[in-house]
Short mmCIF file of N, CA and C in Angstrom, two decimals:
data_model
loop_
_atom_site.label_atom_id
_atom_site.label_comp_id
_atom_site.label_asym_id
_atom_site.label_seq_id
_atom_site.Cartn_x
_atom_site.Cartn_y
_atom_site.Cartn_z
N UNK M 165 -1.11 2.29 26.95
CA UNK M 165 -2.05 2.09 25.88
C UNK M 165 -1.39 1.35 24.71
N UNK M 166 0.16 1.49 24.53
CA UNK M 166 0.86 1.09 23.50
C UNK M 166 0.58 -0.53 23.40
N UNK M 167 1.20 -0.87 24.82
CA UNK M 167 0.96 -1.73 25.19
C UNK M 167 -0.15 -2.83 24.78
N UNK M 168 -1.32 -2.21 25.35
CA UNK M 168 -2.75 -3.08 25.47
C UNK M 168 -2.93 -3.25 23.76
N UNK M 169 -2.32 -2.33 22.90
CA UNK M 169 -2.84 -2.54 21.19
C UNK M 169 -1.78 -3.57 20.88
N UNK M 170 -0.86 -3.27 21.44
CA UNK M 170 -0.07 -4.41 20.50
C UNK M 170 -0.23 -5.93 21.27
N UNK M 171 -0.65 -6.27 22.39
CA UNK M 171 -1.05 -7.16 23.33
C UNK M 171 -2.65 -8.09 22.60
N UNK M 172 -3.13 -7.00 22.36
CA UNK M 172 -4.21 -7.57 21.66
C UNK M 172 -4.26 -7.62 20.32
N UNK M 173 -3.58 -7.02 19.81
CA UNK M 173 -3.52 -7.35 18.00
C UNK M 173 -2.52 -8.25 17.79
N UNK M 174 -1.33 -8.73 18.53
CA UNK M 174 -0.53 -9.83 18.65
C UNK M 174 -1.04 -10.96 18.84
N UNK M 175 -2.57 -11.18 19.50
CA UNK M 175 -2.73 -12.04 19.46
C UNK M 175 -4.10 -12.46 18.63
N UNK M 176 -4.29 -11.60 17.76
CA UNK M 176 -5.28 -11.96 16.23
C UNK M 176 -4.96 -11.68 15.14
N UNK M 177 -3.37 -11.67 14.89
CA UNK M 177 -2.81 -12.30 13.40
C UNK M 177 -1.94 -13.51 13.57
N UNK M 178 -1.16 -13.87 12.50
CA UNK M 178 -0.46 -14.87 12.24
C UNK M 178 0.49 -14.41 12.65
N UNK M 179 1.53 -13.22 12.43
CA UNK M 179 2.62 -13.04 12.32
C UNK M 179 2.98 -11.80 13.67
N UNK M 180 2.68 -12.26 14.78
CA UNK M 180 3.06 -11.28 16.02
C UNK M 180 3.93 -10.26 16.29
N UNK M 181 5.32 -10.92 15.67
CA UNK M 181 6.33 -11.03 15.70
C UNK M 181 6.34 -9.39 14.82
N UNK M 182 5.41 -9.25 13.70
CA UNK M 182 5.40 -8.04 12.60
C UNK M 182 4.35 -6.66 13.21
N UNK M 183 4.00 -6.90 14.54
CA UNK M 183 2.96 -6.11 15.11
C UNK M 183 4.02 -4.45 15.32
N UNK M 184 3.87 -3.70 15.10
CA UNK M 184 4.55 -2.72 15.85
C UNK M 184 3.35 -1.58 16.10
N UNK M 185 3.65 -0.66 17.01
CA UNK M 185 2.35 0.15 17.91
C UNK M 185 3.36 1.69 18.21
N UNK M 186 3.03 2.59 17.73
CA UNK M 186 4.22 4.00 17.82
C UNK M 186 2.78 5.27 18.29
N UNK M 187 3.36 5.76 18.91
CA UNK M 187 2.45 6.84 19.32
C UNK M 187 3.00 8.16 19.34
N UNK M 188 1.70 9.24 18.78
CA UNK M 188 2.36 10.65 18.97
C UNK M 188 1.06 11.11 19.79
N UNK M 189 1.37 12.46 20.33
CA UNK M 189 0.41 13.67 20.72
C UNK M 189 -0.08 14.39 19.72
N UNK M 190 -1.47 14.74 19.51
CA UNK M 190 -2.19 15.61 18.56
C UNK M 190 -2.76 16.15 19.32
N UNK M 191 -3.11 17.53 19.46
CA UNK M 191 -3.72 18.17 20.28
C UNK M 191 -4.23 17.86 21.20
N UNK M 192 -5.36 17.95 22.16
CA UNK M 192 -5.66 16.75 23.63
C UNK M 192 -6.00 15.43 23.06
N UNK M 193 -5.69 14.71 22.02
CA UNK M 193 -5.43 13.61 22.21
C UNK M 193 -4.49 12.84 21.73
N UNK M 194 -4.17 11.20 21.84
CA UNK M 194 -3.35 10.38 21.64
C UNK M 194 -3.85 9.48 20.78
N UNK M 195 -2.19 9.96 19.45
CA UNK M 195 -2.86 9.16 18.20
C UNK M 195 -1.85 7.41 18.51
N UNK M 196 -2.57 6.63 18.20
CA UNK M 196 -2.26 5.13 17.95
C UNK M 196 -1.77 4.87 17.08
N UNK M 197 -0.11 4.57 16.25
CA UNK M 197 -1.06 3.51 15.04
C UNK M 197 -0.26 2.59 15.26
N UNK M 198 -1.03 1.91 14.60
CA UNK M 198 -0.90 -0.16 14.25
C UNK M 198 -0.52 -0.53 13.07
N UNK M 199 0.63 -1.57 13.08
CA UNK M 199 1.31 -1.68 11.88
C UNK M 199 1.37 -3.60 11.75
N UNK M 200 1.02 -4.06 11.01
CA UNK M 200 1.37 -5.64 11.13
C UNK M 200 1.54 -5.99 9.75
N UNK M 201 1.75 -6.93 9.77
CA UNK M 201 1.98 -7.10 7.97
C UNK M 201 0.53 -7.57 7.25
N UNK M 202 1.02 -7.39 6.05
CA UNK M 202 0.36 -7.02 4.90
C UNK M 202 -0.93 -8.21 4.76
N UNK M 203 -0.62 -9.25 4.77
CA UNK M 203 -1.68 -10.92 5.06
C UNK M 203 -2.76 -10.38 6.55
N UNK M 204 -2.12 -9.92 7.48
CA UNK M 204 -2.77 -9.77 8.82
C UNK M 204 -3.77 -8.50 8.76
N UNK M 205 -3.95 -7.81 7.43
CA UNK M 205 -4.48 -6.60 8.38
C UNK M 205 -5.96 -6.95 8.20
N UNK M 206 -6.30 -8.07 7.11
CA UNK M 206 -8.16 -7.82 7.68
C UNK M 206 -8.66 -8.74 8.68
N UNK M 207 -7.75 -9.65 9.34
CA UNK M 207 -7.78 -9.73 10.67
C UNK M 207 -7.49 -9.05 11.60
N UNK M 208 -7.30 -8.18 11.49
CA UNK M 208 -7.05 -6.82 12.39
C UNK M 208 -8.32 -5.99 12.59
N UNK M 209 -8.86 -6.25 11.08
CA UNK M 209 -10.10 -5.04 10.96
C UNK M 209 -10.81 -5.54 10.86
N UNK M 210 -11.01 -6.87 10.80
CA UNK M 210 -12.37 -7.60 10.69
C UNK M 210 -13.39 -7.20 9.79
N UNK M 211 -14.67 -8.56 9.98
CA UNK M 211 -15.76 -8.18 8.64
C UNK M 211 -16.31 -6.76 8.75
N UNK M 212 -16.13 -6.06 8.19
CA UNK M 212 -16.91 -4.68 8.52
C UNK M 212 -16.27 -3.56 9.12
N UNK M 213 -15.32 -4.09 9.46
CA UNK M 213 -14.48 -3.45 10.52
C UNK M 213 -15.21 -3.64 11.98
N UNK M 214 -15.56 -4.26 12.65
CA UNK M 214 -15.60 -5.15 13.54
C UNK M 214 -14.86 -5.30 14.77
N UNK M 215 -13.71 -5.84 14.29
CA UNK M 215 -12.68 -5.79 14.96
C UNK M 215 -11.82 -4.68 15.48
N UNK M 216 -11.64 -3.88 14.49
CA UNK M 216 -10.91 -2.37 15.23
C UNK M 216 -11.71 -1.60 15.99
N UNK M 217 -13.16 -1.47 15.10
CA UNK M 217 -14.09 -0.71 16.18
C UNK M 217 -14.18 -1.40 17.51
N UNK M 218 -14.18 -2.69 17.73
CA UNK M 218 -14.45 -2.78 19.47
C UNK M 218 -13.03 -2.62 19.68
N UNK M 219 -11.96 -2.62 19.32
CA UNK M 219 -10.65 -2.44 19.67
C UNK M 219 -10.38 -0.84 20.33
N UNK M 220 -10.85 -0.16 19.45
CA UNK M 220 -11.30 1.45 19.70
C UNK M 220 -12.11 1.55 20.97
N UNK M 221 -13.60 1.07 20.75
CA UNK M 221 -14.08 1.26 22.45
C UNK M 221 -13.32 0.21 23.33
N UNK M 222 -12.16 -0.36 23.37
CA UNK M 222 -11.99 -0.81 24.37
C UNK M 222 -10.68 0.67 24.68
N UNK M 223 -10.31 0.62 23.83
CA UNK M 223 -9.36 2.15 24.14
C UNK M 223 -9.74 3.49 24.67
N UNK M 224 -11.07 3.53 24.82
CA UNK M 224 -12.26 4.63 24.95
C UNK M 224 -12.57 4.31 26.55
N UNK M 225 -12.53 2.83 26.80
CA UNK M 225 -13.23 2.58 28.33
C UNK M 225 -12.08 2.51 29.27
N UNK M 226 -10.98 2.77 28.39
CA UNK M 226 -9.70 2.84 29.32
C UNK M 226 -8.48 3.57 29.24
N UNK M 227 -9.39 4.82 28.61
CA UNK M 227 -8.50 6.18 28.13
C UNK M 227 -8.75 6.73 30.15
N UNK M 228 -7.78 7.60 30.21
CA UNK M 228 -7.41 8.17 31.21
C UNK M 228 -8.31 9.81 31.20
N UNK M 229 -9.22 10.19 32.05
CA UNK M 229 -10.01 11.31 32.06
C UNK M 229 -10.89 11.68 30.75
N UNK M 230 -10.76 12.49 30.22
CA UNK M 230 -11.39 12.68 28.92
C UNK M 230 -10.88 13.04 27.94
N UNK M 231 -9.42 12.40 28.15
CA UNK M 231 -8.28 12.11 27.00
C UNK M 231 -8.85 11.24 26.07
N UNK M 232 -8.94 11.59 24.84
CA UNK M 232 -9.32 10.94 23.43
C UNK M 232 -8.37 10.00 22.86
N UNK M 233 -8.27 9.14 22.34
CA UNK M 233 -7.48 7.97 21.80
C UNK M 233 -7.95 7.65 20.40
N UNK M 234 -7.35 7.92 19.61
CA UNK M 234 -6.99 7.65 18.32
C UNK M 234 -6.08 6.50 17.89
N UNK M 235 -7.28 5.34 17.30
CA UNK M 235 -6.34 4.41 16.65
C UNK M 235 -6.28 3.99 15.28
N UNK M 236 -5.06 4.15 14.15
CA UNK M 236 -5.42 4.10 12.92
C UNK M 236 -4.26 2.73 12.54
N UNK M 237 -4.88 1.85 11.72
CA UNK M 237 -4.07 0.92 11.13
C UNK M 237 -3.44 1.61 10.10
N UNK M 238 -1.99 1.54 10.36
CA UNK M 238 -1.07 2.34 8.75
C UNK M 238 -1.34 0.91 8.37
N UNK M 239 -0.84 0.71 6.64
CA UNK M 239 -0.70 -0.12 5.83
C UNK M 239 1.00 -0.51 5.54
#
């Protein structure tokens, strides 16, 4: 899952290279977060947030059983 976030948010900012993706366990589920620099993040989150929300259901249609996935952009 680490993977697929930083795969796809690497490739909708400027600065790829600043993407980093760290994961912990929270109770039955798996928290995400997303780190890119500071210019990149409302391309990350798009108009409205946009962008993270389908980023989220794509994490949702390819979570493993009815393991929950949590993804939060730190700043």
């Amino acid at each position: 899952m680490r993977e697929l976030v930083a795969f796809v948010a690497a490739g909708l900012v400027d600065k790829p290279e600043a993407v980093e993706v760290s994961s912990s366990e929270a109770d039955d589920a798996l928290l995400l977060e997303l780190r890119v620099a500071n210019e990149d993040l409302g391309k990350v989150i798009g108009r409205q947030g946009r962008t993270v929300r389908a980023l989220r259901t794509l994490l949702g249609a390819v979570a493993p059983g009815q393991r929950q996935i949590r993804l939060e952009i730190v700043e």
